[in-house]
Coordinates of C-alpha atoms and ligand atoms in Angstrom, one line a residue:
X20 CA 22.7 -10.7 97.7
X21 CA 20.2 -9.4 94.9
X22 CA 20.3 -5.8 94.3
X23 CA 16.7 -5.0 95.2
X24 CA 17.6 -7.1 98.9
X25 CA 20.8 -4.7 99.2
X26 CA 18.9 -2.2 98.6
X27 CA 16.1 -2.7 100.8
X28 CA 18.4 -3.7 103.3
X29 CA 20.2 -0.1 103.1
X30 CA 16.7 1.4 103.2
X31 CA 15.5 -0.1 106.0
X32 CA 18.3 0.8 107.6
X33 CA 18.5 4.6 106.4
X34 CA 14.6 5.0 108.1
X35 CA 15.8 3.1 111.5
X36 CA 18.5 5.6 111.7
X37 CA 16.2 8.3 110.8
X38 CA 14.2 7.4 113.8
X39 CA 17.1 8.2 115.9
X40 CA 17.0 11.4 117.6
X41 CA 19.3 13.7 117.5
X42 CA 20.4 14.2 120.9
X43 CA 18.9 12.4 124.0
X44 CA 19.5 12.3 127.7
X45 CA 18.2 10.2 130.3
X46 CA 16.0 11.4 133.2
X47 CA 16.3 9.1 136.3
X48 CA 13.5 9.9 137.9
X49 CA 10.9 8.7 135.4
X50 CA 13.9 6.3 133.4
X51 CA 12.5 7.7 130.3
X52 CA 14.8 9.8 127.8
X53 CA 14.8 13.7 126.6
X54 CA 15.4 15.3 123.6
X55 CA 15.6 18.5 124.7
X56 CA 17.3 19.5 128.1
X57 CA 15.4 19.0 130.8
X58 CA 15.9 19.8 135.0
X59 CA 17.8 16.8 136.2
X60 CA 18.5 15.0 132.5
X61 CA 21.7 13.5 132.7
X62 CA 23.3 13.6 129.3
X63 CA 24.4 10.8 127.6
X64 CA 28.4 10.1 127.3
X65 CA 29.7 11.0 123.8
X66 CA 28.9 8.5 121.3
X67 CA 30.7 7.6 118.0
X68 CA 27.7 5.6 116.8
X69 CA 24.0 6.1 117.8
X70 CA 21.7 5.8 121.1
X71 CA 18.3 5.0 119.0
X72 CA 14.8 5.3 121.1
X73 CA 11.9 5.6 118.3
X74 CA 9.6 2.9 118.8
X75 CA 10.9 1.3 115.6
X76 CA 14.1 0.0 116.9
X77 CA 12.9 -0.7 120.4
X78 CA 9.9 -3.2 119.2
X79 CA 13.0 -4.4 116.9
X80 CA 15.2 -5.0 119.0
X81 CA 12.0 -6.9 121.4
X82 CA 12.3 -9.9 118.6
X83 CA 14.6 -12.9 117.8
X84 CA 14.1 -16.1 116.4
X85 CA 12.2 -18.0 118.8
X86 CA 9.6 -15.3 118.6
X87 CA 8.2 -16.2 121.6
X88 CA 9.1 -13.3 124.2
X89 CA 9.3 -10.0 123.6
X90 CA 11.0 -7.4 126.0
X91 CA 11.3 -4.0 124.5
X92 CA 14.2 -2.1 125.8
X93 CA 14.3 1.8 126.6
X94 CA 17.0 2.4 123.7
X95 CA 19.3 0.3 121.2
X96 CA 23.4 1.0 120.8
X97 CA 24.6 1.2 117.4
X98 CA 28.5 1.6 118.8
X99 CA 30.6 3.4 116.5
X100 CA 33.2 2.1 118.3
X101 CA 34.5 -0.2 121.3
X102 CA 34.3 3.0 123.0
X103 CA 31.4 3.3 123.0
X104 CA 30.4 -0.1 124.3
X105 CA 32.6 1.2 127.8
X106 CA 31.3 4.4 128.0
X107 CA 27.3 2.7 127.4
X108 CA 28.2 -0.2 129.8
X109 CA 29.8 2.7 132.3
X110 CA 26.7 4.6 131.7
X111 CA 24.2 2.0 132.3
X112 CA 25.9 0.4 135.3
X113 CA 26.0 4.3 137.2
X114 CA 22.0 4.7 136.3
X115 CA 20.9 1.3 136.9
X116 CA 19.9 0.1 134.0
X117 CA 20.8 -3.3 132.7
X118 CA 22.4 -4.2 129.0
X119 CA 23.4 -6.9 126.7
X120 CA 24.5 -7.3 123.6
X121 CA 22.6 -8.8 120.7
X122 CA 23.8 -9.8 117.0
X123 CA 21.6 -7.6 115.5
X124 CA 18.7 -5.4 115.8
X125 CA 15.9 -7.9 115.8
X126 CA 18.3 -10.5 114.4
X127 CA 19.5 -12.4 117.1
X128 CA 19.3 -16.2 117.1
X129 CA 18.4 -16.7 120.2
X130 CA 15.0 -18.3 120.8
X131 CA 13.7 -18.0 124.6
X132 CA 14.3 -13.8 124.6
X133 CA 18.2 -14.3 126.0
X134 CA 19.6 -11.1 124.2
X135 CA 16.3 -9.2 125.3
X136 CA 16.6 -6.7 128.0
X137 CA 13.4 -5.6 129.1
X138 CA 13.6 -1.6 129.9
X139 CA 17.4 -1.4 129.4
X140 CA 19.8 -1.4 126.6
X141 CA 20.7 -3.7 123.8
X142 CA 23.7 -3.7 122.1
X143 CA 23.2 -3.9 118.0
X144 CA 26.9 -6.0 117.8
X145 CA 26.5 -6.3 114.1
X146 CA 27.4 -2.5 114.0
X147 CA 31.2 -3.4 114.9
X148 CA 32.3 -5.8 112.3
X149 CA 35.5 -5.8 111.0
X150 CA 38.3 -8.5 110.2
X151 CA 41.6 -6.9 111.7
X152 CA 43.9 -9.4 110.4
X153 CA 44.1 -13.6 108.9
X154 CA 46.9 -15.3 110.0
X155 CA 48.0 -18.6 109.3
X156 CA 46.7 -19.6 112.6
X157 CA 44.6 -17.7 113.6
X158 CA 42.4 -14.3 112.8
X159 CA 41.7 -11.3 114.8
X160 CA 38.0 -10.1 114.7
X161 CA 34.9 -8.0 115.8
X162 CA 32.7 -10.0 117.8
X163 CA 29.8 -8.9 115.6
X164 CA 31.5 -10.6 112.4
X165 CA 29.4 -13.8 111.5
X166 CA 31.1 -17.2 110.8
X167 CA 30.1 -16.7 107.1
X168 CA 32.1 -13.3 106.6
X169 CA 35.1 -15.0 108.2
X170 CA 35.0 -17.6 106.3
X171 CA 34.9 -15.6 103.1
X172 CA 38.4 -13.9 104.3
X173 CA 40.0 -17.6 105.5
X174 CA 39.2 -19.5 102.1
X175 CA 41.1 -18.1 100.1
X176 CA 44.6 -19.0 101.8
X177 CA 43.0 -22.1 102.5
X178 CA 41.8 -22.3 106.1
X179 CA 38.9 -22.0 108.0
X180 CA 38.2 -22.3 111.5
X181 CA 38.1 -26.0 112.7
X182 CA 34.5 -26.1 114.2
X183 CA 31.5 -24.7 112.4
X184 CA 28.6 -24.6 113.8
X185 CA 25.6 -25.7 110.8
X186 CA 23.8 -22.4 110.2
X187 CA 26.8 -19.9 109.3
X188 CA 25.3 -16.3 109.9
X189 CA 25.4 -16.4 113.7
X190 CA 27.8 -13.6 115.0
X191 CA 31.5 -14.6 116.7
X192 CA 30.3 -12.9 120.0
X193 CA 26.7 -14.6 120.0
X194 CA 28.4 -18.2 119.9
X195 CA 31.6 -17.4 121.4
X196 CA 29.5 -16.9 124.6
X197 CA 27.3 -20.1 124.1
X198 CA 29.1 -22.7 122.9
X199 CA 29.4 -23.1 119.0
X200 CA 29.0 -27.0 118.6
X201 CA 29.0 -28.2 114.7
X202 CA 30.0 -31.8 113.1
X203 CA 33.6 -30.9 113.8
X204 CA 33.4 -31.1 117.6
X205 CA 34.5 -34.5 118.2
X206 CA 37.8 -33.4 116.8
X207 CA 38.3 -29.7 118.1
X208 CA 36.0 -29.1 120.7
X209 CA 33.4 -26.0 120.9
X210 CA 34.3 -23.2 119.1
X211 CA 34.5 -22.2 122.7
X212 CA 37.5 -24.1 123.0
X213 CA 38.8 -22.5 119.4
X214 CA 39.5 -19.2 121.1
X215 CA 42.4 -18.2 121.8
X216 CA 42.4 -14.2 122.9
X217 CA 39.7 -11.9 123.2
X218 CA 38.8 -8.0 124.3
X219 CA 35.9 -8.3 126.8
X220 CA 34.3 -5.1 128.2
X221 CA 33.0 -6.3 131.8
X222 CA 30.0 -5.3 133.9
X223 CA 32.2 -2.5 135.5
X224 CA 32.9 -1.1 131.8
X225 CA 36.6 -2.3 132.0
X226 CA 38.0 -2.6 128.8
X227 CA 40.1 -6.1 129.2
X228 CA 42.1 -8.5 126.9
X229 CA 42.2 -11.9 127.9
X230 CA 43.6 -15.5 127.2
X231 CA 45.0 -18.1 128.6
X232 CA 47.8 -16.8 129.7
X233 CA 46.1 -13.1 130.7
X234 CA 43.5 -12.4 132.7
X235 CA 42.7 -16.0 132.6
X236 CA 39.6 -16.5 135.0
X237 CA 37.7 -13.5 132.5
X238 CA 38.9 -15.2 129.4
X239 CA 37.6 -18.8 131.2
X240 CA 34.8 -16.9 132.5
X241 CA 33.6 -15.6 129.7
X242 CA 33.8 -18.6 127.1
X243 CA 30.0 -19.8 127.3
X244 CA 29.6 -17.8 129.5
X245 CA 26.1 -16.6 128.8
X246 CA 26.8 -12.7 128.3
X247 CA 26.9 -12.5 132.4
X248 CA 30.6 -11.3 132.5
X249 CA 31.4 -9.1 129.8
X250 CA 30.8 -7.7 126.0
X251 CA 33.3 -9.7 124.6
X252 CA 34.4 -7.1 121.3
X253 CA 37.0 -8.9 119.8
X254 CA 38.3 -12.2 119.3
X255 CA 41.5 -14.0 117.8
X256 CA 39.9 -17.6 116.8
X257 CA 42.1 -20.5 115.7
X258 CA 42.3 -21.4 111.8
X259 CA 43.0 -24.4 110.4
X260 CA 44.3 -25.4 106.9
X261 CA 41.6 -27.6 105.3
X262 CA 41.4 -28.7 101.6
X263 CA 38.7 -27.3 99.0
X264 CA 36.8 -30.4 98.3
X265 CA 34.2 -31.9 100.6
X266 CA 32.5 -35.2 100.1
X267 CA 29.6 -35.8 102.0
X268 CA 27.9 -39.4 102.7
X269 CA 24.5 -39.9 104.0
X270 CA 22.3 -43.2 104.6
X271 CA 19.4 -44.4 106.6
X272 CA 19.7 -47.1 109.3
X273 CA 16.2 -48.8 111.0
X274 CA 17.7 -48.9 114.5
X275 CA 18.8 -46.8 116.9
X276 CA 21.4 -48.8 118.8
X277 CA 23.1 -49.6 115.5
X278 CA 23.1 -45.5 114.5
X279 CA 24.4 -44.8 117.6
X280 CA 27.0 -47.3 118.3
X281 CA 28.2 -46.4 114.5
X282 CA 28.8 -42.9 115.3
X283 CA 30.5 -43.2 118.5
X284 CA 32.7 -45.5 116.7
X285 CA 33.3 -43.2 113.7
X286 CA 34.2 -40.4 116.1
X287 CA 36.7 -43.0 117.8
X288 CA 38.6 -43.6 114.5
X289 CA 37.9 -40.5 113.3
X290 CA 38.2 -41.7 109.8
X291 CA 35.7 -38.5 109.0
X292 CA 35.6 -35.3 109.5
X293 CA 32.9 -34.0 110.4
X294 CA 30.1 -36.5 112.0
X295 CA 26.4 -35.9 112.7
X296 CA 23.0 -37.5 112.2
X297 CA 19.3 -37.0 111.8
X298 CA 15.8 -38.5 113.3
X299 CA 13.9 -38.2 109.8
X300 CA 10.2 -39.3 109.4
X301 CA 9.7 -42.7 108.0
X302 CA 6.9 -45.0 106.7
X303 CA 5.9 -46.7 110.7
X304 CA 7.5 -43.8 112.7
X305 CA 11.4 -42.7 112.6
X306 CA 14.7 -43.8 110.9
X307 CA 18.1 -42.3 111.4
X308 CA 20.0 -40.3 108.9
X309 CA 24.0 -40.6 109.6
X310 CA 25.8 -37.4 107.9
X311 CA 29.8 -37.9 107.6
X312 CA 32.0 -35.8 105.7
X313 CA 35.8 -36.3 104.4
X314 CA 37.6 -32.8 103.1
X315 CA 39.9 -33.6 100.0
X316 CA 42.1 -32.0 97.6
X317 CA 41.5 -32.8 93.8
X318 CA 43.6 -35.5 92.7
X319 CA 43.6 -37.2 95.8
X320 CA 39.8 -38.0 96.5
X321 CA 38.3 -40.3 99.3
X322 CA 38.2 -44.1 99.3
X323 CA 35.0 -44.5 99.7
X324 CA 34.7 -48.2 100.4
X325 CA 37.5 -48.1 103.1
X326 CA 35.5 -44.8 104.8
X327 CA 32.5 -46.6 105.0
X328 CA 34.2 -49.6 105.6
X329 CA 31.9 -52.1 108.4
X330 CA 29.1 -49.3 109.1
X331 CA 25.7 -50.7 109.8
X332 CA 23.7 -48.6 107.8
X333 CA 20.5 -49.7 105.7
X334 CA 22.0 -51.2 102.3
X335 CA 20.1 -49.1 99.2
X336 CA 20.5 -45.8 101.1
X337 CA 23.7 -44.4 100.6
X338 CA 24.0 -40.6 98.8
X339 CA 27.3 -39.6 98.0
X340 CA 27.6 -35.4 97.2
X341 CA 30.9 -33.6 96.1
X342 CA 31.0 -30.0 96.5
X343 CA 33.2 -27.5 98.2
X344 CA 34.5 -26.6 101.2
X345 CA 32.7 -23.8 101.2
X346 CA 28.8 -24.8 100.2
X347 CA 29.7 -27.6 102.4
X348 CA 30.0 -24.9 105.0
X349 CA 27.2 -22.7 103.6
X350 CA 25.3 -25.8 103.1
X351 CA 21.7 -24.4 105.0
X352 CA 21.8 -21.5 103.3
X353 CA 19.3 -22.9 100.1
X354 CA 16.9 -24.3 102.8
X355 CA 16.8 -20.9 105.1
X356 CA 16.4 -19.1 102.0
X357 CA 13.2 -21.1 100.8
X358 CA 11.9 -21.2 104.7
X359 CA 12.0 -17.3 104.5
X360 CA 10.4 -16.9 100.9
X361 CA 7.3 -19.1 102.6
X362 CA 7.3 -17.7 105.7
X363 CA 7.8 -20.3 107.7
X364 CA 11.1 -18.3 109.2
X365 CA 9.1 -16.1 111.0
X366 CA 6.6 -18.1 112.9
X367 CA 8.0 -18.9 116.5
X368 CA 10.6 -21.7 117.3
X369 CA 10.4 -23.2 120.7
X370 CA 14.0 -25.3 120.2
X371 CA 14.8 -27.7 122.5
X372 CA 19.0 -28.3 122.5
X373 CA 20.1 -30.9 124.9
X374 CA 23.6 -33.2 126.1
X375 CA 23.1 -36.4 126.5
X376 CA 25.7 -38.6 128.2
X377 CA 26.1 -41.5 126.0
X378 CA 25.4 -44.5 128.3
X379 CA 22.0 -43.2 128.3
X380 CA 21.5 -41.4 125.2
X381 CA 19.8 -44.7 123.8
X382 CA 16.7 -45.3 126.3
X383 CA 16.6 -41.5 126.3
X384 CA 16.4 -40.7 123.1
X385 CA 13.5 -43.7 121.9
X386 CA 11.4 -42.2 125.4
X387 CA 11.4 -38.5 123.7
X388 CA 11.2 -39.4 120.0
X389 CA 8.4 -41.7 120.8
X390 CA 6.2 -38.8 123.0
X391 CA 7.2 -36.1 120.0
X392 CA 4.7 -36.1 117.0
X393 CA 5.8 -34.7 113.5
X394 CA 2.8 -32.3 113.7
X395 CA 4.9 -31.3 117.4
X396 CA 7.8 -30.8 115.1
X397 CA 6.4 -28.5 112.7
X398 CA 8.7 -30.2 110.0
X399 CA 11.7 -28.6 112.2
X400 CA 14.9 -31.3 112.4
X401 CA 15.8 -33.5 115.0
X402 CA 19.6 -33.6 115.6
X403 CA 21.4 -36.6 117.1
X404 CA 25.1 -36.5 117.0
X405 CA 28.2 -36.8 119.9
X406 CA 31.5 -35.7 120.7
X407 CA 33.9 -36.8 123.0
X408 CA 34.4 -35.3 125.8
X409 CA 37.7 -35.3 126.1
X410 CA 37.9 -32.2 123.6
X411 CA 36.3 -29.8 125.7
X412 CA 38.2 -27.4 127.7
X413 CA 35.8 -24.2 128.8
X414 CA 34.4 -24.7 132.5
X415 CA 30.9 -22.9 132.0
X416 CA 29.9 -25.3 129.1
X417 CA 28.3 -27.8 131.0
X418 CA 27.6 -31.0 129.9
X419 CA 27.2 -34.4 131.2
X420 CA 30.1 -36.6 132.9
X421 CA 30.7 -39.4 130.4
X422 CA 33.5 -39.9 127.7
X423 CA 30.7 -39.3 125.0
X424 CA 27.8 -36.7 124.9
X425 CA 25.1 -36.6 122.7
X426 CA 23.7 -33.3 121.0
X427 CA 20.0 -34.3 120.6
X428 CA 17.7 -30.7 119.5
X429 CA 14.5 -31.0 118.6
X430 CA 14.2 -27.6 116.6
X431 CA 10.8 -27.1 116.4
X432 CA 8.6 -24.8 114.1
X433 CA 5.7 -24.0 116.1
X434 CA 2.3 -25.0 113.1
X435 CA 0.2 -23.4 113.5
X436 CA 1.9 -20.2 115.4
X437 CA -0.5 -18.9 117.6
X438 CA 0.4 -18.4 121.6
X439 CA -2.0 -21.7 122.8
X440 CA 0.8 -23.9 120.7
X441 CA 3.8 -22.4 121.6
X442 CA 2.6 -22.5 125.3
X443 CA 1.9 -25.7 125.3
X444 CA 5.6 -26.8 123.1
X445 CA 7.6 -25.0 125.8
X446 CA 5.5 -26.6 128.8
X447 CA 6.9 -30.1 126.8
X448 CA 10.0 -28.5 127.0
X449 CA 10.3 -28.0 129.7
X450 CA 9.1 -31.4 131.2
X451 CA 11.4 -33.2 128.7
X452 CA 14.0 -30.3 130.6
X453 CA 13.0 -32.5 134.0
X454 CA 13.6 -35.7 132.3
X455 CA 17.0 -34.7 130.7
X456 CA 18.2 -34.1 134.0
X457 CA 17.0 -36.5 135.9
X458 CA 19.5 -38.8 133.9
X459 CA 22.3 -36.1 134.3
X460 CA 21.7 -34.5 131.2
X461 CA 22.6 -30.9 130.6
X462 CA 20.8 -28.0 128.3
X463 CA 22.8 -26.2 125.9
X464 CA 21.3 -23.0 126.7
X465 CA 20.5 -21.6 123.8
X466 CA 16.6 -22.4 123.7
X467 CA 13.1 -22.2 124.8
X468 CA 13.0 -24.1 128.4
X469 CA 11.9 -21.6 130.7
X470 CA 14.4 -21.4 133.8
X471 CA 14.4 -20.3 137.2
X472 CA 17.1 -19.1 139.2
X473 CA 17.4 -22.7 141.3
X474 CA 17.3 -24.5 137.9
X475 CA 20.6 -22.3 136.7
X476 CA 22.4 -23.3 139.9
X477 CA 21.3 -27.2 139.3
X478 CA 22.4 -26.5 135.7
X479 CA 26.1 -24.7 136.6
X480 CA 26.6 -27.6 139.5
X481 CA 29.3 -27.8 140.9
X482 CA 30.5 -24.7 139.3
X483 CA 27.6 -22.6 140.9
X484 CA 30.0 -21.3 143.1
X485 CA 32.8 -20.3 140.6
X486 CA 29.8 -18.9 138.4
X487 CA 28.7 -17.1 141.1
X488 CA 32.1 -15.7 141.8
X489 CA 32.7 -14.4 139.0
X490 CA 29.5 -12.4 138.7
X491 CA 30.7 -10.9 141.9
X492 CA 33.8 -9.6 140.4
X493 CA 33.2 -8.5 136.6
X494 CA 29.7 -7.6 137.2
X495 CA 29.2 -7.0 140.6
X496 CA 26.0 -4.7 140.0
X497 CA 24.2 -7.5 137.7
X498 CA 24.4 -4.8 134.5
X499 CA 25.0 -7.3 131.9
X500 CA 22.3 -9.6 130.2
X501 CA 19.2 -10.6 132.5
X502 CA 17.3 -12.3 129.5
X503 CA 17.8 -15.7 130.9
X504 CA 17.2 -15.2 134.4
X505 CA 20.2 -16.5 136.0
X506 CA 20.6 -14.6 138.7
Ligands
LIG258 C1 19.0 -21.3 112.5 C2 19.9 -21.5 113.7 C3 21.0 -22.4 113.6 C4 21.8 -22.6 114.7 N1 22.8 -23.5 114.6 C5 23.6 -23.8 115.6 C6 24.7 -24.7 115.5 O1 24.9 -25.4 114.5 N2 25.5 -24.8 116.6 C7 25.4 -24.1 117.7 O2 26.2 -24.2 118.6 N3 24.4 -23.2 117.8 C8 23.5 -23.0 116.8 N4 22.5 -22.1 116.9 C9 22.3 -21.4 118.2 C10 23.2 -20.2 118.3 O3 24.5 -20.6 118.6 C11 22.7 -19.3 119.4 O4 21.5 -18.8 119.1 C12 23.8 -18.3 119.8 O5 23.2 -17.5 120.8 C13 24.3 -17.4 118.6 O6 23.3 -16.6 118.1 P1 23.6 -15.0 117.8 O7 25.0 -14.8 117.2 O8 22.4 -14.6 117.0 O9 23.7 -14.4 119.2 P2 22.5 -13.8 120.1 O10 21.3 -14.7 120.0 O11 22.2 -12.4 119.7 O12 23.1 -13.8 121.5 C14 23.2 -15.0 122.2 C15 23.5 -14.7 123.7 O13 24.8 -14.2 123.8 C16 24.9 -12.8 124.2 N5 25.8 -12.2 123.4 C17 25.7 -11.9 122.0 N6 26.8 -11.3 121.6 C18 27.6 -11.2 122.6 C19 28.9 -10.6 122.8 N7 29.5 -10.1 121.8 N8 29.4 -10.6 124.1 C20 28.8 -11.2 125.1 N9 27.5 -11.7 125.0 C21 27.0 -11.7 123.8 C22 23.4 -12.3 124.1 O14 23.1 -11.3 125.0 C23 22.6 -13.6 124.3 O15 22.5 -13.8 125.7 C24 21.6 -21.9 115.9 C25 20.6 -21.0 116.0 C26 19.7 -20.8 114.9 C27 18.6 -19.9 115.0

């Protein structure tokens, strides 16, 4: 980070915390705050961080990626401490007002309003972000640390954690309770499944540590578990020893079938690493960009011709990049950075993130690609890559029944950004949403389909019931995180 960023960064948030006030207490009857005593104020539990209420942080804390809703909440939490996050969650659940954590203060990467929490409280996570401790296995964390910052402590010792997901700087507890899907899934799983222990503070502001092995229906309850369970505060995530050298391979191929048959094959063999693909624009409509990667240690580099070895892929089109683990890993940051410099970062993105089972995936895939224009696309990517199913272990992800799944997102920049567009980009959405599951597909909820309360049964089937039931027992007053309307 330049100076002049780091020290904008600190400035910005010096005047936040000057916005603060000093001491505030909450009167029920109007569900406003005080900052002088007032008749029937009811003070606020002591604090080792921050309560802030200036309109600053509030409008803030209204914003994430998707810029598309915007919910202002009455106050944001900068904990000082896991403490705090019981005695807020304690606090909220006794007054009625609802909570959810967030990764930052206007920072989260959520792109339908999911960490939003309109008139309540939202949790600034980033505030609590240490590393505790790298293992050789494993590492012990703050849920607000980001994959990035982890990775900086893993490296040198030589491992990382087996699945990444592309885009580094989401926060442990924002993925941890989504999913975490990234190249390295057909191997490992979710990151989801990379979890092996975690502290959880639930709806009734129980402090809890959970694994397989303790308090197992939190720890399974809570893993993608959309933030309706508990604040999960710390986590121990598996490591992984993996070499310093990545070499990456991409190339074009003209035909679907071909692209996808080649990938489900390499995730088979496994001869890669990491495995995903690309719709990219072409001259006469669409080709399809494989992207496999082999780690290495210097001195004993890849065979290339044996890796590549009967794949289908257009002859002439082949790129071959050696770098390191690491800006392998970090490997979006160049492009985010020039999307911010232009703008372009701000404007709203009405993401679409879908599983596709494989034995449709084809006709499904041509049907959407050939109703999305690039000018619908607003030069955002369009992922296609699977994983086997046979690698996933946490209940509440849900995705189709078939041995092979297909991510397919259609991350969309909404050009031009005004409110007529991104209405009418989430209304496709949501109508390729009907599609999707009329052929068993699933959502990775993590974008802008708007969802009703039936739809979220539909999507948790036949696990509405254990969903359900959980609620009832780790947040039986429906405290933690309304923003996606689940229940
Ligand atoms: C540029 C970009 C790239 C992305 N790349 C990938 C990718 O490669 N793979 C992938 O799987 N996803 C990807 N995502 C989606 C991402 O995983 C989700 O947005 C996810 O929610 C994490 O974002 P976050 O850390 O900002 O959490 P937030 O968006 O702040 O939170 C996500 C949800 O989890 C809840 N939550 C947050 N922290 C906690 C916590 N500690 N305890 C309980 N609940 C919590 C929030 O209330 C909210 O409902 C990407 C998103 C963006 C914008």
């Amino acid at each position: 980070m330049s100076e002049e960023t780091m020290t904008s960064r600190i400035l910005s948030r010096r005047s936040v915390l000057q916005g603060a006030l000093a001491a505030v207490s909450f009167i029920p009857a109007s569900r406003s705050w005080a900052t002088t005593p007032e008749p029937g104020s009811i003070p606020l539990p002591p604090l080792d961080g921050q309560l802030l209420v200036d309109a600053a942080s509030r409008t803030a804390a209204a914003e994430d990626f998707g810029h598309i809703q915007h919910r202002a909440p009455w106050a944001v939490l900068v904990p000082g401490s896991v403490d705090d996050i019981v005695a807020m969650v304690r606090f909220a659940r006794k007054q009625g007002l609802r909570i959810a954590a967030a990764r930052g203060l206007g920072e989260s990467h959520s792109t339908y309003g999911q960490s939003q929490v309109e008139a309540g409280i939202v949790i600034n996570m980033s505030a609590l972000s240490t590393i505790h401790e790298v293992g050789e296995s494993s590492a012990w964390v703050d849920a607000g640390v980001r994959w990035h910052q982890l990775l900086a402590a893993t490296l040198p010792s030589g491992r990382s954690p087996p699945t990444l997901t592309d885009y580094i700087e989401l926060s442990i507890g924002g993925t941890l309770s989504v999913g975490g899907i990234g190249g390295q899934a057909f191997r490992w799983g979710l990151q989801v499944d990379n979890v092996l222990e975690m502290d959880v503070v639930t709806g009734e502001g129980e402090l809890v540590r959970c694994s397989p092995s303790r308090e197992r229906p939190l720890f399974d309850a809570v893993r993608s578990g959309l933030g309706q369970f508990g604040i999960i505060v710390r986590a121990r995530v598996r490591l992984v020893e993996v070499p310093p050298r990545a070499r990456t391979y991409t190339a074009l191929y003209n035909d679907l079938h071909r692209f996808l048959e080649d990938q489900r094959r390499l995730i088979e063999d496994g001869r890669f690493d990491y495995v995903e693909g690309f719709a990219v624009p072409a001259a006469g409509g669409r080709a399809y960009q494989l992207e496999v990667v082999k780690y290495y240690a210097p001195g004993a580099e890849p065979d290339d011709a044996k890796l590549l070895a009967g794949l289908g892929f257009q002859p002439g089109t082949l790129q071959v990049t050696d770098g390191s683990y690491f800006d392998f890993a970090n490997r979006l940051a160049p492009l985010v950075a020039l999307l911010k410099q232009l703008g372009v970062w701000e404007f709203p993105h009405p993401w679409m993130d879908m599983f596709v089972p494989a034995r449709s995936a084809e006709a499904f895939i041509e049907e959407v690609l050939s109703q999305t224009t690039e000018a619908e696309m607003g030069q955002g990517p369009i992922i296609i890559y699977p994983f086997r199913s046979a690698a996933l272990t946490t209940p509440f992800l849900r995705t189709p029944a078939d041995r092979h799944v297909f991510l397919f997102s259609l991350l969309r920049t909404a050009i031009p950004p005004t409110p007529e567009n991104v209405e009418a980009l989430v209304q496709k959405n949501r109508a390729i949403y009907e599609r999707l599951t009329a052929i068993g597909g699933r959502l990775y909820p993590v974008d802008a389909v708007p969802l009703s309360p039936a739809d979220w049964r539909r999507h948790f089937h036949p696990f509405w019931g254990r969903f359900e039931h959980a609620k009832r027992r780790f947040d039986p007053d429906h405290v933690l995180t309304p923003g996606q309307g689940i229940f």
